[in-house]
Tab-separated table of C-alpha atoms in Angstrom:
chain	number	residue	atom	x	y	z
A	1337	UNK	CA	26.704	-19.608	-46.822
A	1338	UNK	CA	26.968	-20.587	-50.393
A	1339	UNK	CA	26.391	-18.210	-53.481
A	1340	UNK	CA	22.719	-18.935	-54.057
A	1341	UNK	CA	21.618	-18.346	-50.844
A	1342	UNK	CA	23.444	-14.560	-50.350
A	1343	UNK	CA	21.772	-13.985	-53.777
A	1344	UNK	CA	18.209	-14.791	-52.485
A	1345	UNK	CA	18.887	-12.928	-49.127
A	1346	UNK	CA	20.317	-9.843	-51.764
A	1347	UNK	CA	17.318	-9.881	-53.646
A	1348	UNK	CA	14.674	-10.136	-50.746
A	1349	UNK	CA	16.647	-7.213	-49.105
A	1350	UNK	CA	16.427	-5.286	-52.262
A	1351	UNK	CA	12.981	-5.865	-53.227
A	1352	UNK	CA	11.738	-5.561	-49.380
A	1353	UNK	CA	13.562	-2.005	-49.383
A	1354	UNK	CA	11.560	-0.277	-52.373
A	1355	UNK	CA	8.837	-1.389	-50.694
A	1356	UNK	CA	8.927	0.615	-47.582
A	1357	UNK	CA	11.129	3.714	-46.418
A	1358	UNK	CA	11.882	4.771	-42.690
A	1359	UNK	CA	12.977	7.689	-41.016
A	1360	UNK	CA	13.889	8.985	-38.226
A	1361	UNK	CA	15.372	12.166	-36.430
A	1362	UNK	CA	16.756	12.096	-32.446
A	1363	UNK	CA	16.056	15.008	-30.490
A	1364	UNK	CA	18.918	16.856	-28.685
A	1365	UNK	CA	18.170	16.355	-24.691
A	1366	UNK	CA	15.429	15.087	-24.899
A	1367	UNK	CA	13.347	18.405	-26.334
A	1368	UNK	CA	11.546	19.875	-29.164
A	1369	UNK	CA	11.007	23.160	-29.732
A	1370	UNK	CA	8.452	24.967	-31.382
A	1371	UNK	CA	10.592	26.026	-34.505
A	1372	UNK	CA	12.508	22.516	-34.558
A	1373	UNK	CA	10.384	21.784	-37.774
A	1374	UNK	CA	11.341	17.909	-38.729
A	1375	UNK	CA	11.702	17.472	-42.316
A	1376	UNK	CA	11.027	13.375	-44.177
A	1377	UNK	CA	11.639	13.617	-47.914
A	1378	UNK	CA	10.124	10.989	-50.305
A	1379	UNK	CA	10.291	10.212	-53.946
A	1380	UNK	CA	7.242	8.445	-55.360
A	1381	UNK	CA	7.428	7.339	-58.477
A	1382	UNK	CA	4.188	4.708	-58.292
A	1383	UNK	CA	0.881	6.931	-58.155
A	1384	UNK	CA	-0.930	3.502	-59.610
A	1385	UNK	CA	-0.557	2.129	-55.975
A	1386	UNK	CA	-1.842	3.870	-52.730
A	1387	UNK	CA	0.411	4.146	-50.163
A	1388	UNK	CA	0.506	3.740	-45.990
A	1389	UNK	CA	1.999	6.157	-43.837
A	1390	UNK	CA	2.889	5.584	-40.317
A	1391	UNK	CA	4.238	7.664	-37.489
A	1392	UNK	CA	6.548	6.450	-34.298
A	1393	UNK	CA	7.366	8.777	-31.580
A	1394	UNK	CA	9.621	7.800	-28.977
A	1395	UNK	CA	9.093	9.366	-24.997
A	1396	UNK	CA	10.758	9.604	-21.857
A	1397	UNK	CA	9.045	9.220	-18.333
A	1398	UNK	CA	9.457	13.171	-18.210
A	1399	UNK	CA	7.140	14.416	-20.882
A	1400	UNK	CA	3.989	15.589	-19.001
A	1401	UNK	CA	1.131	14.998	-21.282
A	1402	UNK	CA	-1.705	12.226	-22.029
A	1403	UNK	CA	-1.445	13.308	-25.834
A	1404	UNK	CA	0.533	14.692	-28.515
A	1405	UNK	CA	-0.675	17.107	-31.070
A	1406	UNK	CA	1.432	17.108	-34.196
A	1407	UNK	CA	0.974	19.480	-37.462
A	1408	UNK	CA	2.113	17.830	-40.852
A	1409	UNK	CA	2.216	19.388	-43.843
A	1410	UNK	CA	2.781	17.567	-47.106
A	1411	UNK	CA	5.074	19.739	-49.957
A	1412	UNK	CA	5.119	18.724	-53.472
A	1413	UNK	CA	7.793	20.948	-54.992
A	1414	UNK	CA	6.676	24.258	-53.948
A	1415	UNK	CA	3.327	24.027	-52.943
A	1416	UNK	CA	1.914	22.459	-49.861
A	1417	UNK	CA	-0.837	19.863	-50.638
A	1418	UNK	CA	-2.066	18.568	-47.629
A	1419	UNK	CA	-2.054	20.225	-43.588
A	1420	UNK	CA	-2.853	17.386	-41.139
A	1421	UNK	CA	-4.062	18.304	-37.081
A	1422	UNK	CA	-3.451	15.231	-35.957
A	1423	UNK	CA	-3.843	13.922	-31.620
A	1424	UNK	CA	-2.524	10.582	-30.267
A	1425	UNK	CA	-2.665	9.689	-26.950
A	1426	UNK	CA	0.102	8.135	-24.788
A	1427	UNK	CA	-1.463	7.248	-21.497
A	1428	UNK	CA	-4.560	6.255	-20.204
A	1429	UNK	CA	-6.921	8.412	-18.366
A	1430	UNK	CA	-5.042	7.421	-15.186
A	1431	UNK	CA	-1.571	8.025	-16.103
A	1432	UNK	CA	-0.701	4.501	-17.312
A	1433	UNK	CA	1.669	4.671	-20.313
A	1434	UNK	CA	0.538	3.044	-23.753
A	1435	UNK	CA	3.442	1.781	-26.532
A	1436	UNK	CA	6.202	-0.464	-25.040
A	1437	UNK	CA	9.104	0.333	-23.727
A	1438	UNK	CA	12.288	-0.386	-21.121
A	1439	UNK	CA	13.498	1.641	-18.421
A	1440	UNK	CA	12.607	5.199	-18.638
A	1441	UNK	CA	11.632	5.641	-22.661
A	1442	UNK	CA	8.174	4.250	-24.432
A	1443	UNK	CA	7.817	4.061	-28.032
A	1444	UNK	CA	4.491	4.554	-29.353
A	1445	UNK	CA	3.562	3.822	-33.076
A	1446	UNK	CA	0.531	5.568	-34.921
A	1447	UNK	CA	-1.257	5.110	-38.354
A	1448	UNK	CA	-1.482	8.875	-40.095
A	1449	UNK	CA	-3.271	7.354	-43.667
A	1450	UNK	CA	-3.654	3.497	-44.600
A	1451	UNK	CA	-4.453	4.243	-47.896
A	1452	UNK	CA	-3.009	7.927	-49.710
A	1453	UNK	CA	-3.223	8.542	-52.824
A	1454	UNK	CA	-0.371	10.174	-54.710
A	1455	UNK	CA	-1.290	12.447	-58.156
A	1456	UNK	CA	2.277	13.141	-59.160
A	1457	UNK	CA	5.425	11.032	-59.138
A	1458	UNK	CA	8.316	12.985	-57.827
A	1459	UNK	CA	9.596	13.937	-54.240
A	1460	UNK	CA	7.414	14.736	-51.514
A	1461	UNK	CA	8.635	16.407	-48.480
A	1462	UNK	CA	6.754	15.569	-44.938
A	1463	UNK	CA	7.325	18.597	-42.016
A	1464	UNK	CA	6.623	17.518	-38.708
A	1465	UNK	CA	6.068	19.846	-35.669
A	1466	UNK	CA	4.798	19.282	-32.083
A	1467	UNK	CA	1.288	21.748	-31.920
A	1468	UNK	CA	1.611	21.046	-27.361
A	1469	UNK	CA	1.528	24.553	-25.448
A	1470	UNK	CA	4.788	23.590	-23.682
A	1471	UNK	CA	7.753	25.197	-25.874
A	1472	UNK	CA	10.210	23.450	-25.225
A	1473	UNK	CA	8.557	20.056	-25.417
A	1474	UNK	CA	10.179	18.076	-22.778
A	1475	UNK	CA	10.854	14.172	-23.063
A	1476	UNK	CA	10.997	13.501	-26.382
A	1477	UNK	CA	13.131	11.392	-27.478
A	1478	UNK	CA	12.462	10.592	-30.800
A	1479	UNK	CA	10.368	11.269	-33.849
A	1480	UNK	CA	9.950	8.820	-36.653
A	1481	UNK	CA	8.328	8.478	-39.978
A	1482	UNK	CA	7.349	5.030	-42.600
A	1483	UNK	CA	6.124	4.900	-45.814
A	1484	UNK	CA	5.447	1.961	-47.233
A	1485	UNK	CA	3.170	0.993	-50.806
A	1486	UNK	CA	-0.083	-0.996	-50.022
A	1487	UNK	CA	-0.707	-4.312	-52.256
């Protein structure tokens, strides 16, 4: 590969970063407890720009449910600005798994806002727990979290 073309592929990596961030956090065998709170933290320093948020949650054959509940708050230093109910379902009314997967795991990906608005630049902190009656939450595999800026 010559010089100008590792500079181009540089550059598109580093411009195509800022652009969007991605997280995730594993869950240790396969569970998630009710005080397993998952904390994404964020620094936004465009408020001009609105901004999509995206969630990805990862299952095994063994969790039990049609749905997930999940409770998000949004923190701005030391206040929380936002609490979010939010229900996605992972099977069909018969069963049948949605999201794609191999083997024994299915990965599921779900829009939380297409177009927030941030009032302050600075770093925002996203807390994640599972609102489901079973404690612990069995099959879980993996929770995941994307923020990227609209154009």
């Amino acid at each position: 590969m010559d010089i100008s073309r590792l500079y181009i592929f540089l550059l598109f990596f580093v411009i195509s970063c800022t652009q969007k961030t991605t997280f995730s956090h594993s869950l240790s065998k396969d569970q998630w407890n009710y005080n397993d709170r998952i904390i994404f933290t964020h620094n936004i320093d465009d408020i001009e720009n609105t901004y999509r948020m995206s969630l990805f949650f990862r299952n095994t054959m063994n969790y039990s449910f049609q749905n997930i509940y999940l409770l998000i708050e949004t923190h701005f230093e030391d206040q929380i600005i936002s609490v979010d109910t939010l229900q996605y379902l992972i099977t069909d009314k018969y069963g049948r798994w949605y999201g794609r997967g191999f083997g024994n795991t299915r990965d599921n990906y779900f829009m939380f806002e297409e177009n927030k608005k941030f009032n302050l630049s600075g770093e925002y902190r996203f807390k994640l727990e599972h609102g489901m009656r079973q404690n612990p939450l069995k099959g879980v595999n993996k929770i995941g979290f994307k923020i990227e800026k609209n154009d």
